[in-house]
């Protein structure tokens, strides 16, 4: 009888330990690096908290190099069992400073540019594939055949190579305009005038900046060239449509991936992938002014509609 009781207690302890291992970790075992305090990063952080409530230690880099150095000296001493980085700054300094602890990144456009490919690293890229973008364009704008794009070959050249093939496979024409510097933007916009049905704005910092976006949207209206973009903020300003990630859902995806790795999976087993949940915003007022037809089904399914 005594032997049976000991065996029962041992089994109960094992089950309890297993349950605790599946349900959560101590607070200090997951470190989250936040590049700066902006809404989309906060949304991603909230998504992570949904999956691991109260079980993470958050470090704010504040977009400040001096603060980043101070914070990273702490993280290097006590990285925990896993590090999650939110945004480009946090992901870059984590890659430079975290060598053996598993590292997950999110909220980064085109991570291939920054060599985020190590045995201890994986994550979720912020942009969608060209095929996903073009599929949405065809769904939203059934009449569009010729798509213009402005890009800097040094920054998004690989994206354009993929986009050419994707457009061709989907029966679309991609009209490309290369920019060497921001000063080339007016000439690039003028060259697209009358030659495209839509301007596809991609996250290329030579093309899109706080200084350039108003110029792009003004030219869009002037040339009757609707803009499909990657930011809901630009739709508010005058772009006709945007396809953006659901930032909170992105954080949830990273949280679920963190759980798998904490339980023993290797980061290298999970290829870097795109976010899975999208949000569509439409500016119907601008579409009407430009005489652009948007599919009724797209309007019904849009997450945000600006009248």
Backbone as numpy.savetxt, mean C-alpha at the origin, in Angstrom:
# Nx Ny Nz CAx CAy CAz Cx Cy Cz
-4.48 -44.34 40.37 -5.31 -43.13 40.37 -4.45 -41.88 40.37
-3.38 -41.89 41.22 -2.47 -40.75 41.30 -1.78 -40.51 39.98
-1.37 -41.59 39.31 -0.69 -41.47 38.01 -1.61 -40.82 36.99
-2.90 -41.25 37.04 -3.87 -40.67 36.10 -4.06 -39.18 36.36
-4.08 -38.79 37.65 -4.27 -37.38 37.98 -3.09 -36.54 37.49
-1.86 -37.02 37.67 -0.67 -36.32 37.20 -0.70 -36.18 35.69
-1.08 -37.26 35.02 -1.16 -37.22 33.55 -2.19 -36.19 33.10
-3.33 -36.14 33.84 -4.38 -35.19 33.49 -3.88 -33.75 33.64
-3.18 -33.49 34.77 -2.66 -32.14 35.01 -1.64 -31.76 33.94
-0.76 -32.70 33.62 0.26 -32.44 32.59 -0.39 -32.11 31.26
-1.42 -32.88 30.90 -2.13 -32.63 29.65 -2.79 -31.26 29.67
-3.38 -30.91 30.81 -4.05 -29.61 30.93 -3.07 -28.47 30.76
-1.87 -28.61 31.34 -0.84 -27.58 31.20 -0.42 -27.43 29.76
-0.22 -28.57 29.09 0.19 -28.53 27.68 -0.86 -27.85 26.82
-2.12 -28.21 27.05 -3.20 -27.61 26.28 -3.26 -26.11 26.53
-3.12 -25.72 27.80 -3.17 -24.29 28.15 -2.04 -23.53 27.48
-0.83 -24.09 27.51 0.32 -23.43 26.87 0.10 -23.29 25.38
-0.42 -24.37 24.80 -0.69 -24.33 23.36 -1.71 -23.25 23.05
-2.75 -23.18 23.88 -3.80 -22.17 23.67 -3.23 -20.75 23.78
-2.37 -20.53 24.79 -1.77 -19.20 24.95 -0.87 -18.86 23.78
-0.16 -19.87 23.28 0.70 -19.62 22.13 -0.08 -19.20 20.92
-1.29 -19.76 20.76 -2.12 -19.42 19.60 -2.83 -18.09 19.78
-3.17 -17.76 21.03 -4.00 -16.57 21.25 -3.20 -15.29 21.34
-1.95 -15.34 21.79 -1.26 -14.07 21.90 0.11 -14.19 22.54
0.81 -13.04 22.58 2.16 -12.99 23.10 2.25 -11.88 24.14
3.36 -11.83 24.82 3.58 -10.74 25.75 3.72 -9.44 24.97
3.39 -8.34 25.63 3.33 -7.05 24.94 4.64 -6.68 24.28
5.77 -7.02 24.93 7.06 -6.56 24.42 7.58 -7.40 23.26
6.88 -8.45 22.87 7.43 -9.35 21.86 7.21 -8.88 20.42
6.28 -7.97 20.18 6.09 -7.40 18.85 6.33 -5.90 18.92
7.27 -5.41 18.11 7.55 -3.98 18.03 6.99 -3.44 16.71
6.30 -2.30 16.78 5.76 -1.66 15.58 6.41 -0.30 15.41
7.02 -0.07 14.25 7.65 1.21 13.93 6.73 2.00 13.02
6.36 3.19 13.43 5.44 4.05 12.68 6.26 5.21 12.09
6.28 5.32 10.75 7.11 6.34 10.11 6.76 7.74 10.58
5.48 8.07 10.56 5.01 9.36 11.04 3.53 9.28 11.35
3.04 10.32 12.01 1.65 10.30 12.48 0.74 10.90 11.42
0.36 10.09 10.44 -0.61 10.51 9.43 -1.75 9.50 9.39
-2.88 9.92 8.83 -4.11 9.13 8.96 -3.98 7.72 8.38
-3.37 7.58 7.20 -3.33 6.26 6.58 -2.45 5.29 7.38
-1.40 5.81 8.02 -0.56 4.96 8.86 -1.30 4.59 10.14
-2.06 5.55 10.67 -2.85 5.25 11.87 -3.90 4.18 11.57
-4.49 4.25 10.37 -5.47 3.23 9.98 -4.83 1.85 9.95
-3.63 1.76 9.36 -2.93 0.47 9.31 -2.63 -0.03 10.72
-2.22 0.88 11.59 -1.93 0.51 12.98 -3.18 -0.02 13.67
-4.32 0.61 13.42 -5.57 0.14 14.02 -5.91 -1.27 13.53
-5.60 -1.55 12.26 -5.83 -2.89 11.74 -4.98 -3.93 12.46
-3.71 -3.58 12.72 -2.83 -4.49 13.46 -3.37 -4.73 14.87
-3.83 -3.65 15.50 -4.36 -3.76 16.87 -5.61 -4.63 16.93
-6.38 -4.64 15.85 -7.57 -5.49 15.82 -7.19 -6.96 15.94
-6.09 -7.33 15.30 -5.66 -8.73 15.32 -4.90 -9.05 16.60
-4.10 -8.09 17.09 -3.32 -8.32 18.30 -3.57 -7.19 19.29
-4.75 -7.12 19.88 -5.09 -6.01 20.79 -4.23 -6.02 22.05
-3.59 -4.88 22.32 -2.83 -4.74 23.56 -1.56 -5.54 23.63
-1.08 -6.07 22.51 0.07 -6.96 22.55 1.24 -6.45 21.73
1.30 -5.14 21.50 2.37 -4.58 20.68 2.97 -3.36 21.37
4.24 -3.11 21.07 4.92 -1.91 21.56 5.16 -1.00 20.36
4.67 0.23 20.44 4.68 1.13 19.29 5.78 2.17 19.45
6.57 2.33 18.38 7.62 3.34 18.34 7.29 4.35 17.25
7.23 5.64 17.60 6.92 6.69 16.64 8.22 7.36 16.17
8.50 7.27 14.88 9.70 7.91 14.32 9.48 9.39 14.01
8.21 9.79 13.85 7.82 11.19 13.65 8.40 11.81 12.38
8.86 10.97 11.45 9.44 11.50 10.23 10.69 12.31 10.47
11.32 12.14 11.61 12.45 12.97 12.06 13.71 12.11 12.14
14.78 12.45 11.39 16.02 11.65 11.42 16.60 11.51 12.83
16.57 12.59 13.62 17.14 12.52 14.98 16.31 11.59 15.87
14.99 11.69 15.76 14.12 10.81 16.53 14.30 9.36 16.08
14.49 9.18 14.78 14.67 7.84 14.22 15.92 7.18 14.81
17.02 7.92 14.90 18.25 7.38 15.47 18.05 6.98 16.93
17.38 7.84 17.68 17.14 7.55 19.09 16.28 6.31 19.27
15.20 6.24 18.49 14.27 5.11 18.61 14.94 3.81 18.19
15.70 3.85 17.10 16.30 2.61 16.60 17.37 2.07 17.53
17.99 2.94 18.30 18.96 2.43 19.28 18.24 1.61 20.34
17.01 2.00 20.69 16.21 1.21 21.63 15.76 -0.10 21.00
15.29 -0.01 19.76 14.76 -1.21 19.09 15.86 -2.24 18.87
17.05 -1.78 18.54 18.17 -2.73 18.33 18.45 -3.52 19.61
18.33 -2.85 20.76 18.59 -3.54 22.03 17.48 -4.51 22.38
16.23 -4.15 22.07 15.09 -4.99 22.44 14.09 -5.05 21.28
14.43 -5.76 20.20 13.51 -5.81 19.06 12.29 -6.68 19.29
12.34 -7.53 20.32 11.25 -8.48 20.53 11.37 -9.67 19.60
10.28 -10.39 19.44 10.29 -11.58 18.59 10.00 -11.25 17.14
9.42 -10.07 16.89 9.04 -9.71 15.53 8.89 -8.19 15.46
9.29 -7.61 14.31 9.16 -6.16 14.10 8.26 -5.92 12.90
7.31 -5.00 13.06 6.45 -4.56 11.96 6.75 -3.10 11.68
7.01 -2.77 10.41 7.27 -1.37 10.03 6.13 -0.86 9.16
5.69 0.37 9.45 4.60 1.01 8.72 5.13 2.24 8.01
5.15 2.21 6.67 5.65 3.34 5.90 7.09 3.14 5.46
7.51 3.95 4.48 8.83 3.77 3.87 9.97 4.05 4.84
9.92 5.16 5.57 11.02 5.50 6.49 11.23 4.38 7.50
10.17 3.95 8.15 10.28 2.89 9.16 10.81 1.61 8.53
10.37 1.30 7.32 10.79 0.05 6.67 12.26 0.11 6.27
12.71 1.27 5.81 14.12 1.39 5.44 15.03 1.26 6.64
14.73 1.96 7.73 15.62 1.89 8.90 15.52 0.53 9.57
14.36 -0.11 9.50 14.24 -1.46 10.05 15.10 -2.43 9.25
15.06 -2.31 7.94 15.88 -3.19 7.10 17.37 -3.01 7.40
17.78 -1.77 7.67 19.19 -1.48 7.95 19.63 -1.94 9.34
18.69 -1.98 10.27 19.06 -2.23 11.67 18.64 -3.58 12.22
17.62 -4.19 11.61 17.11 -5.47 12.12 17.64 -6.59 11.21
18.57 -7.37 11.71 19.26 -8.35 10.85 18.76 -9.78 11.03
18.33 -10.15 12.21 17.93 -11.54 12.43 16.49 -11.69 12.88
15.95 -10.69 13.56 14.55 -10.74 13.99 13.63 -10.67 12.78
12.58 -11.48 12.69 11.64 -11.39 11.57 11.08 -9.97 11.43
11.01 -9.49 10.18 10.56 -8.14 9.89 9.45 -8.17 8.86
8.32 -7.54 9.18 7.21 -7.40 8.25 7.00 -5.93 7.96
6.88 -5.57 6.68 6.64 -4.17 6.34 5.29 -4.01 5.65
4.75 -2.80 5.73 3.53 -2.47 5.00 3.51 -0.98 4.72
2.55 -0.56 3.87 2.39 0.85 3.50 3.61 1.39 2.75
4.14 0.57 1.84 5.30 0.96 1.03 4.97 0.72 -0.44
5.14 1.75 -1.27 4.98 1.60 -2.71 6.26 1.03 -3.32
6.11 0.09 -4.23 7.22 -0.48 -5.00 8.40 -0.90 -4.12
8.19 -1.83 -3.20 9.27 -2.23 -2.30 10.48 -2.82 -3.01
10.29 -3.30 -4.24 11.43 -3.85 -5.01 12.53 -2.81 -5.19
12.17 -1.55 -5.23 13.16 -0.49 -5.42 14.11 -0.38 -4.23
13.69 -0.89 -3.07 14.45 -0.67 -1.84 15.08 -1.96 -1.30
15.11 -2.99 -2.13 15.78 -4.24 -1.77 15.25 -4.84 -0.46
13.92 -4.90 -0.34 13.32 -5.53 0.84 13.20 -7.03 0.64
14.28 -7.65 0.23 14.24 -9.09 -0.02 15.34 -9.76 0.78
15.01 -10.18 1.99 15.92 -10.90 2.86 15.21 -12.11 3.43
15.99 -13.04 3.98 15.41 -14.25 4.56 14.47 -13.92 5.72
14.76 -12.82 6.43 13.96 -12.50 7.62 12.86 -11.47 7.33
12.62 -11.15 6.04 11.72 -10.04 5.70 10.65 -10.45 4.70
9.44 -9.99 4.93 8.39 -10.04 3.92 7.38 -8.94 4.25
6.37 -8.79 3.41 5.42 -7.73 3.68 4.37 -7.60 2.59
3.67 -6.47 2.65 2.58 -6.19 1.72 2.84 -4.87 1.02
2.96 -4.92 -0.30 3.16 -3.69 -1.07 1.87 -2.90 -1.13
1.99 -1.59 -1.27 0.83 -0.72 -1.20 0.09 -0.61 -2.53
0.81 -0.78 -3.62 0.18 -0.59 -4.93 -0.47 -1.87 -5.44
-1.41 -1.71 -6.37 -2.03 -2.85 -7.04 -1.28 -3.13 -8.34
-1.43 -4.33 -8.84 -0.77 -4.69 -10.09 -1.41 -3.93 -11.25
-0.68 -3.75 -12.37 -1.28 -3.12 -13.54 -2.56 -3.81 -14.01
-2.57 -5.14 -13.96 -3.76 -5.88 -14.38 -4.97 -5.51 -13.53
-4.75 -5.40 -12.20 -5.86 -5.01 -11.31 -6.34 -3.60 -11.63
-5.40 -2.69 -11.87 -5.78 -1.31 -12.21 -6.55 -1.24 -13.51
-6.06 -1.94 -14.53 -6.72 -1.87 -15.83 -8.09 -2.55 -15.81
-8.21 -3.61 -15.01 -9.51 -4.26 -14.87 -10.53 -3.29 -14.29
-10.10 -2.53 -13.29 -11.00 -1.54 -12.69 -11.33 -0.42 -13.67
-10.34 0.02 -14.42 -10.57 1.08 -15.40 -11.61 0.63 -16.43
-11.48 -0.60 -16.90 -12.45 -1.11 -17.89 -13.84 -1.24 -17.28
-13.90 -1.59 -16.01 -15.20 -1.74 -15.34 -15.86 -0.38 -15.12
-15.05 0.62 -14.74 -15.59 1.94 -14.42 -15.89 2.75 -15.68
-14.95 2.68 -16.64 -15.05 3.49 -17.86 -15.10 2.56 -19.08
-16.26 2.04 -19.42 -16.36 1.04 -20.49 -15.87 1.55 -21.85
-15.92 2.87 -22.08 -15.56 3.42 -23.38 -14.06 3.69 -23.52
-13.31 3.62 -22.44 -11.89 3.97 -22.49 -11.08 2.89 -23.21
-10.26 3.33 -24.17 -9.38 2.42 -24.91 -7.91 2.84 -24.83
-7.68 4.16 -24.80 -6.31 4.69 -24.79 -6.01 5.33 -23.44
-5.03 4.77 -22.74 -4.69 5.21 -21.39 -3.32 5.88 -21.41
-3.26 7.11 -20.95 -1.99 7.81 -20.85 -1.37 7.64 -19.48
-0.03 7.65 -19.44 0.67 7.55 -18.16 1.95 8.37 -18.23
2.22 9.12 -17.18 3.46 9.89 -17.03 4.34 9.16 -16.02
5.63 9.04 -16.34 6.49 8.28 -15.42 7.95 8.67 -15.59
8.71 8.40 -14.55 10.16 8.57 -14.55 10.77 7.17 -14.67
11.48 6.85 -15.76 12.02 5.49 -15.94 12.89 5.03 -14.77
13.56 5.97 -14.11 14.44 5.60 -13.00 13.64 5.10 -11.80
12.41 5.54 -11.67 11.62 5.22 -10.49 10.56 4.16 -10.76
9.89 4.25 -11.89 8.78 3.33 -12.15 8.90 2.67 -13.52
10.11 2.60 -14.04 10.31 1.98 -15.35 9.85 0.53 -15.39
10.13 -0.23 -14.33 9.72 -1.64 -14.30 8.20 -1.77 -14.27
7.55 -0.84 -13.60 6.08 -0.86 -13.54 5.51 -0.67 -14.94
6.10 0.22 -15.71 5.61 0.49 -17.06 5.83 -0.71 -17.97
6.94 -1.40 -17.81 7.18 -2.61 -18.62 6.07 -3.63 -18.36
5.74 -3.85 -17.09 4.64 -4.76 -16.75 3.31 -4.24 -17.29
3.14 -2.93 -17.25 1.87 -2.33 -17.66 1.64 -2.47 -19.16
2.70 -2.38 -19.94 2.56 -2.53 -21.40 1.93 -3.88 -21.73
2.49 -4.92 -21.13 1.99 -6.27 -21.42 0.56 -6.44 -20.92
0.30 -5.92 -19.71 -1.05 -6.04 -19.15 -2.07 -5.32 -20.01
-1.72 -4.12 -20.48 -2.64 -3.35 -21.32 -2.89 -4.08 -22.64
-1.84 -4.59 -23.24 -1.97 -5.31 -24.50 -2.87 -6.53 -24.35
-2.69 -7.26 -23.27 -3.49 -8.46 -23.03 -4.97 -8.14 -22.82
-5.26 -6.90 -22.41 -6.63 -6.52 -22.12 -7.25 -5.64 -23.22
-6.55 -5.55 -24.35 -7.08 -4.81 -25.48 -7.05 -3.30 -25.30
-6.12 -2.81 -24.48 -5.97 -1.38 -24.23 -4.67 -0.87 -24.82
-4.63 0.41 -25.15 -3.40 1.06 -25.63 -2.83 1.91 -24.51
-1.55 1.71 -24.19 -0.89 2.49 -23.16 -0.01 3.54 -23.84
-0.34 4.81 -23.64 0.42 5.92 -24.23 1.35 6.47 -23.15
2.66 6.27 -23.33 3.63 6.58 -22.29 4.33 7.91 -22.54
4.51 8.67 -21.46 5.28 9.90 -21.52 6.35 9.87 -20.43
7.61 9.87 -20.86 8.71 9.84 -19.90 9.01 11.24 -19.38
9.28 11.31 -18.08 9.73 12.56 -17.47 11.10 12.33 -16.85
12.05 13.20 -17.18 13.37 13.10 -16.55 13.40 13.83 -15.22
12.68 14.97 -15.16 12.57 15.77 -13.94 11.15 16.32 -13.84
10.85 16.95 -12.72 9.53 17.55 -12.53 9.27 18.65 -13.56
10.34 19.28 -14.06 10.18 20.36 -15.04 9.59 19.86 -16.36
9.67 18.54 -16.61 9.14 17.98 -17.85 7.63 17.75 -17.81
7.01 17.98 -16.65 5.59 17.68 -16.49 4.69 18.44 -17.46
4.81 19.77 -17.62 3.91 20.48 -18.54 3.99 19.94 -19.96
5.20 19.66 -20.44 5.35 19.14 -21.80 4.72 17.76 -21.92
4.86 16.95 -20.89 4.28 15.61 -20.92 2.76 15.67 -20.96
2.17 16.56 -20.18 0.72 16.72 -20.19 0.23 17.24 -21.53
0.94 18.19 -22.09 0.55 18.73 -23.39 0.60 17.67 -24.48
1.60 16.79 -24.40 1.75 15.74 -25.41 0.60 14.73 -25.36
0.01 14.55 -24.18 -1.11 13.61 -24.04 -2.43 14.21 -24.51
-2.49 15.51 -24.59 -3.74 16.19 -24.95 -4.29 15.68 -26.27
-5.53 15.22 -26.24 -6.21 14.75 -27.45 -5.80 13.37 -27.92
-4.83 12.76 -27.24 -4.33 11.44 -27.67 -4.74 10.30 -26.75
-5.38 10.62 -25.62 -5.75 9.57 -24.67 -7.19 9.79 -24.21
-7.80 8.70 -23.74 -9.15 8.78 -23.18 -9.12 9.03 -21.67
-7.98 8.73 -21.07 -7.88 8.81 -19.61 -6.41 8.88 -19.22
-6.13 9.62 -18.15 -4.78 9.68 -17.58 -4.73 8.81 -16.34
-3.85 7.81 -16.35 -3.66 6.92 -15.21 -2.48 7.45 -14.41
-2.76 7.96 -13.22 -1.73 8.57 -12.38 -1.20 7.53 -11.41
0.10 7.24 -11.51 0.71 6.23 -10.64 1.59 6.92 -9.60
1.91 6.24 -8.49 2.72 6.85 -7.43 4.20 6.94 -7.82
4.52 7.95 -8.61 5.88 8.24 -9.06 6.20 9.64 -8.56
7.20 9.79 -7.70 7.45 11.07 -7.04 7.96 12.15 -7.98
8.47 11.77 -9.15 8.84 12.79 -10.13 7.59 13.42 -10.73
6.55 12.63 -10.86 5.30 13.09 -11.47 4.38 13.73 -10.43
4.16 13.03 -9.33 3.17 13.44 -8.33 3.87 13.98 -7.09
3.58 15.22 -6.76 4.12 15.86 -5.57 3.08 16.88 -5.09
3.23 17.38 -3.87 2.28 18.41 -3.41 2.26 19.63 -4.34
3.38 19.89 -5.01 3.46 21.04 -5.91 2.85 20.75 -7.28
2.84 19.50 -7.70 2.42 19.18 -9.08 0.97 18.76 -9.21
0.35 18.28 -8.14 -0.97 17.66 -8.30 -2.02 18.65 -8.80
-1.97 19.89 -8.33 -2.94 20.88 -8.80 -2.75 21.17 -10.30
-1.50 21.20 -10.74 -1.22 21.43 -12.16 -1.77 20.28 -13.01
-1.61 19.06 -12.51 -2.10 17.89 -13.25 -3.62 17.93 -13.36
-4.29 18.22 -12.25 -5.75 18.22 -12.26 -6.32 19.39 -13.07
-5.61 20.52 -13.07 -6.05 21.65 -13.89 -5.93 21.30 -15.38
-4.82 20.67 -15.76 -4.64 20.25 -17.15 -5.67 19.19 -17.52
-5.99 18.30 -16.57 -7.00 17.28 -16.81 -8.33 17.91 -17.20
-8.75 18.92 -16.46 -10.02 19.58 -16.76 -9.92 20.38 -18.07
-8.83 21.07 -18.24 -8.64 21.89 -19.43 -8.64 21.05 -20.70
-8.01 19.89 -20.66 -7.88 19.02 -21.83 -8.98 17.97 -21.91
-9.94 18.04 -20.97 -11.01 17.04 -20.90 -10.43 15.62 -20.86
-9.46 15.44 -19.96 -8.72 14.19 -19.84 -8.90 13.68 -18.40
-9.89 12.82 -18.15 -10.17 12.37 -16.78 -8.97 11.64 -16.17
-8.85 11.76 -14.86 -7.73 11.16 -14.13 -8.23 10.01 -13.26
-7.56 8.86 -13.40 -7.73 7.72 -12.49 -6.46 7.67 -11.64
-6.61 7.74 -10.33 -5.44 7.90 -9.49 -5.42 6.89 -8.33
-4.45 7.08 -7.44 -4.22 6.14 -6.34 -4.54 6.75 -4.98
-5.14 7.96 -4.98 -5.41 8.64 -3.71 -6.80 9.25 -3.71
-7.55 8.96 -2.68 -8.88 9.54 -2.53 -8.80 11.06 -2.38
-7.71 11.57 -1.81 -7.55 13.01 -1.66 -7.55 13.72 -3.01
-7.01 13.07 -4.03 -6.98 13.67 -5.36 -8.36 13.68 -6.00
-9.19 12.71 -5.63 -10.57 12.69 -6.13 -11.34 13.88 -5.57
-11.11 14.18 -4.32 -11.74 15.35 -3.71 -11.33 16.61 -4.44
-10.08 16.65 -4.92 -9.57 17.84 -5.60 -9.99 17.93 -7.06
-10.40 16.80 -7.68 -10.83 16.89 -9.07 -10.53 15.71 -9.96
-9.83 14.70 -9.46 -9.68 13.46 -10.23 -11.05 12.78 -10.30
-11.30 12.03 -11.35 -12.62 11.40 -11.53 -12.74 10.12 -10.70
-11.64 9.41 -10.52 -11.72 8.13 -9.78 -10.39 7.80 -9.12
-10.47 7.03 -8.05 -9.26 6.51 -7.43 -9.50 5.08 -6.96
-8.44 4.29 -7.05 -8.44 2.93 -6.51 -7.36 2.89 -5.45
-7.77 2.73 -4.20 -6.83 2.76 -3.10 -6.96 1.50 -2.26
-5.90 1.18 -1.52 -6.03 0.07 -0.58 -6.95 0.45 0.58
-7.53 -0.53 1.21 -8.18 -0.34 2.50 -7.06 -0.44 3.53
-6.66 0.71 4.08 -5.46 0.75 4.90 -5.62 -0.04 6.21
-6.80 0.02 6.80 -7.02 -0.74 8.02 -6.98 -2.24 7.74
-7.56 -2.65 6.60 -7.52 -4.06 6.22 -6.09 -4.51 5.94
-5.27 -3.59 5.44 -3.85 -3.90 5.22 -3.18 -4.22 6.54
-3.47 -3.42 7.57 -2.92 -3.70 8.90 -3.39 -5.04 9.44
-4.65 -5.37 9.19 -5.17 -6.66 9.63 -4.43 -7.81 8.94
-4.15 -7.65 7.64 -3.41 -8.69 6.91 -2.02 -8.89 7.50
-1.36 -7.77 7.82 -0.02 -7.86 8.42 -0.12 -8.52 9.81
-1.17 -8.20 10.56 -1.35 -8.82 11.87 -1.52 -10.32 11.78
-2.30 -10.77 10.80 -2.49 -12.22 10.62 -1.20 -12.90 10.17
-0.43 -12.20 9.32 0.85 -12.74 8.89 1.82 -12.83 10.07
1.79 -11.83 10.94 2.64 -11.84 12.13 2.33 -13.04 13.01
1.06 -13.38 13.15 0.69 -14.52 13.98 1.30 -15.82 13.45
1.28 -15.97 12.12 1.85 -17.19 11.53 3.35 -17.29 11.79
4.03 -16.15 11.66 5.48 -16.16 11.84 5.85 -16.35 13.31
5.10 -15.72 14.20 5.33 -15.91 15.63 5.19 -17.38 16.02
4.29 -18.09 15.33 4.06 -19.50 15.65 5.04 -20.43 14.96
6.04 -19.85 14.25 7.12 -20.69 13.74 7.36 -20.67 12.25
6.47 -20.06 11.46 6.69 -19.99 10.02 7.84 -19.02 9.71
8.56 -19.25 8.62 9.64 -18.36 8.22 9.10 -17.27 7.30
9.55 -16.02 7.45 9.11 -14.95 6.56 9.34 -15.27 5.09
10.44 -15.95 4.80 10.78 -16.27 3.41 9.76 -17.18 2.73
8.90 -17.82 3.52 7.87 -18.68 2.94 6.69 -17.88 2.39
6.66 -16.59 2.70 5.54 -15.74 2.28 6.04 -14.67 1.32
5.79 -14.82 0.03 6.25 -13.81 -0.94 5.59 -12.46 -0.65
6.31 -11.39 -0.97 5.73 -10.05 -0.87 4.53 -9.99 -1.81
3.41 -9.47 -1.33 2.20 -9.48 -2.14 1.50 -8.12 -2.06
0.53 -7.93 -2.94 -0.26 -6.71 -2.94 -1.37 -6.80 -1.91
-1.88 -5.64 -1.52 -3.03 -5.63 -0.61 -4.22 -6.27 -1.30
-5.09 -6.89 -0.52 -6.19 -7.64 -1.13 -7.50 -6.86 -1.15
-7.66 -5.89 -0.26 -8.92 -5.17 -0.18 -8.79 -3.77 -0.76
-9.65 -3.46 -1.74 -9.58 -2.18 -2.44 -10.75 -1.28 -2.04
-10.55 0.03 -2.26 -11.61 1.02 -2.06 -11.67 1.91 -3.30
-12.88 2.09 -3.81 -13.10 2.89 -5.02 -13.80 4.19 -4.65
-13.25 5.31 -5.11 -13.88 6.62 -4.93 -14.16 7.23 -6.29
-15.30 7.88 -6.42 -15.71 8.49 -7.70 -16.14 9.93 -7.47
-15.76 10.81 -8.41 -16.19 12.20 -8.39 -17.18 12.38 -9.55
-18.47 12.20 -9.26 -19.48 12.26 -10.31 -19.67 13.68 -10.85
-19.48 14.66 -9.98 -19.61 16.06 -10.41 -18.60 16.37 -11.50
-17.35 15.94 -11.30 -16.31 16.18 -12.30 -16.57 15.37 -13.55
-17.04 14.14 -13.39 -17.33 13.30 -14.56 -18.40 13.96 -15.44
-19.43 14.51 -14.80 -20.48 15.18 -15.58 -19.94 16.40 -16.31
-19.10 17.17 -15.64 -18.53 18.37 -16.28 -17.69 18.01 -17.50
-17.05 16.84 -17.45 -16.17 16.43 -18.54 -16.89 15.54 -19.56
-18.16 15.25 -19.29 -18.92 14.41 -20.21 -18.45 12.97 -20.22
-17.99 12.50 -19.07 -17.45 11.14 -18.95 -18.54 10.21 -18.45
-18.70 9.08 -19.11 -19.69 8.08 -18.70 -19.05 7.07 -17.75
-19.65 6.94 -16.58 -19.20 5.95 -15.60 -20.26 4.86 -15.51
-19.82 3.62 -15.52 -20.75 2.48 -15.48 -21.61 2.55 -14.22
-22.94 2.42 -14.36 -23.83 2.46 -13.19 -23.45 1.45 -12.11
-23.01 0.28 -12.53 -22.61 -0.75 -11.56 -21.44 -0.27 -10.70
-20.49 0.46 -11.33 -19.34 0.97 -10.58 -19.79 2.01 -9.56
-20.76 2.83 -9.93 -21.27 3.84 -9.00 -21.93 3.17 -7.80
-22.70 2.12 -8.05 -23.39 1.41 -6.97 -22.41 0.76 -6.01
-21.30 0.27 -6.53 -20.35 -0.47 -5.70 -19.23 0.40 -5.13
-19.21 1.69 -5.49 -18.14 2.58 -5.02 -18.23 2.75 -3.50
-17.07 2.89 -2.88 -17.02 3.10 -1.43 -17.32 4.55 -1.07
-16.89 5.48 -1.94 -17.18 6.90 -1.74 -17.60 7.50 -3.08
-18.67 8.28 -3.04 -19.14 8.98 -4.25 -19.28 10.45 -3.90
-18.55 11.30 -4.63 -18.64 12.74 -4.45 -19.53 13.32 -5.53
-20.63 13.94 -5.10 -21.63 14.47 -6.03 -21.33 15.93 -6.38
